[in-house]
Coordinates of C-alpha atoms in Angstrom, one line a residue:
X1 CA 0.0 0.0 0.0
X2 CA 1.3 3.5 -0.8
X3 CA 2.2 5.5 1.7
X4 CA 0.0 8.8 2.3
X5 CA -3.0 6.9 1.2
X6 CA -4.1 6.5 4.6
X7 CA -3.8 9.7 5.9
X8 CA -5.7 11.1 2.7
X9 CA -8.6 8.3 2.9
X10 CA -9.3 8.7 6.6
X11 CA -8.4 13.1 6.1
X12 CA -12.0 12.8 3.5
X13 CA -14.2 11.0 6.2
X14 CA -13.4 13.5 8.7
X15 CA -13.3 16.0 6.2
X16 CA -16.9 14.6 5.2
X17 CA -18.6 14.3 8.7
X18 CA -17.0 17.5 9.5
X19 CA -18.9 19.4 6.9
X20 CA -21.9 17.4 7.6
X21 CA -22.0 18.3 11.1
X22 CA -21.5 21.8 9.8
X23 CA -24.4 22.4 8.0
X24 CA -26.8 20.6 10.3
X25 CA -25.3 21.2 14.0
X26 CA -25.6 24.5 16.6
X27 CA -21.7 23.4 17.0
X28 CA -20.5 25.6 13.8
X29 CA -17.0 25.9 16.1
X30 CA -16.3 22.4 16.7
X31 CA -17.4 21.5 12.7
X32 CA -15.0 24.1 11.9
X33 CA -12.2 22.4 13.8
X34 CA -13.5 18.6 12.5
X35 CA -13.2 20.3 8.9
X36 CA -10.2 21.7 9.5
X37 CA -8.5 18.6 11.2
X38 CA -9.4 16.7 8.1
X39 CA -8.1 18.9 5.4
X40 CA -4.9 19.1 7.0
X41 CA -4.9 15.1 6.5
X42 CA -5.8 15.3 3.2
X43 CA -3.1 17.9 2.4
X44 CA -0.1 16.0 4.7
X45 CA -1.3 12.5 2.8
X46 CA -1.0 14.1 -0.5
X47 CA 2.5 15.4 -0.2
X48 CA 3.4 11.9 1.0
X49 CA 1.9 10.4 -2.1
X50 CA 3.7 12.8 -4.5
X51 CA 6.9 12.6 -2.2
X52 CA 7.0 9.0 -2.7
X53 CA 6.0 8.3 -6.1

């Protein structure tokens, strides 16, 4: 398995139930935080893909 693909796959479910709790949730804070915590895997999993290659 390639390394980074982890950290990109599990960055887009967060990424995903962070927007998700955004839209539908009092908690616009916490969403915004969730959101944030998963782009930042997304981004760190893609460098290690293109790092890699």
């Amino acid at each position: 398995m390639r390394e980074g693909l982890i950290p990109a796959v599990l960055g887009t479910v967060v990424s995903a139930s962070g927007a998700a709790l955004f839209s539908s949730s009092k908690y616009k804070l916490a969403a915004t935080g969730i959101l944030g915590f998963g782009l930042a895997h997304i981004v760190l999993g893609a460098i290690d893909l293109v790092e890699h290659r």
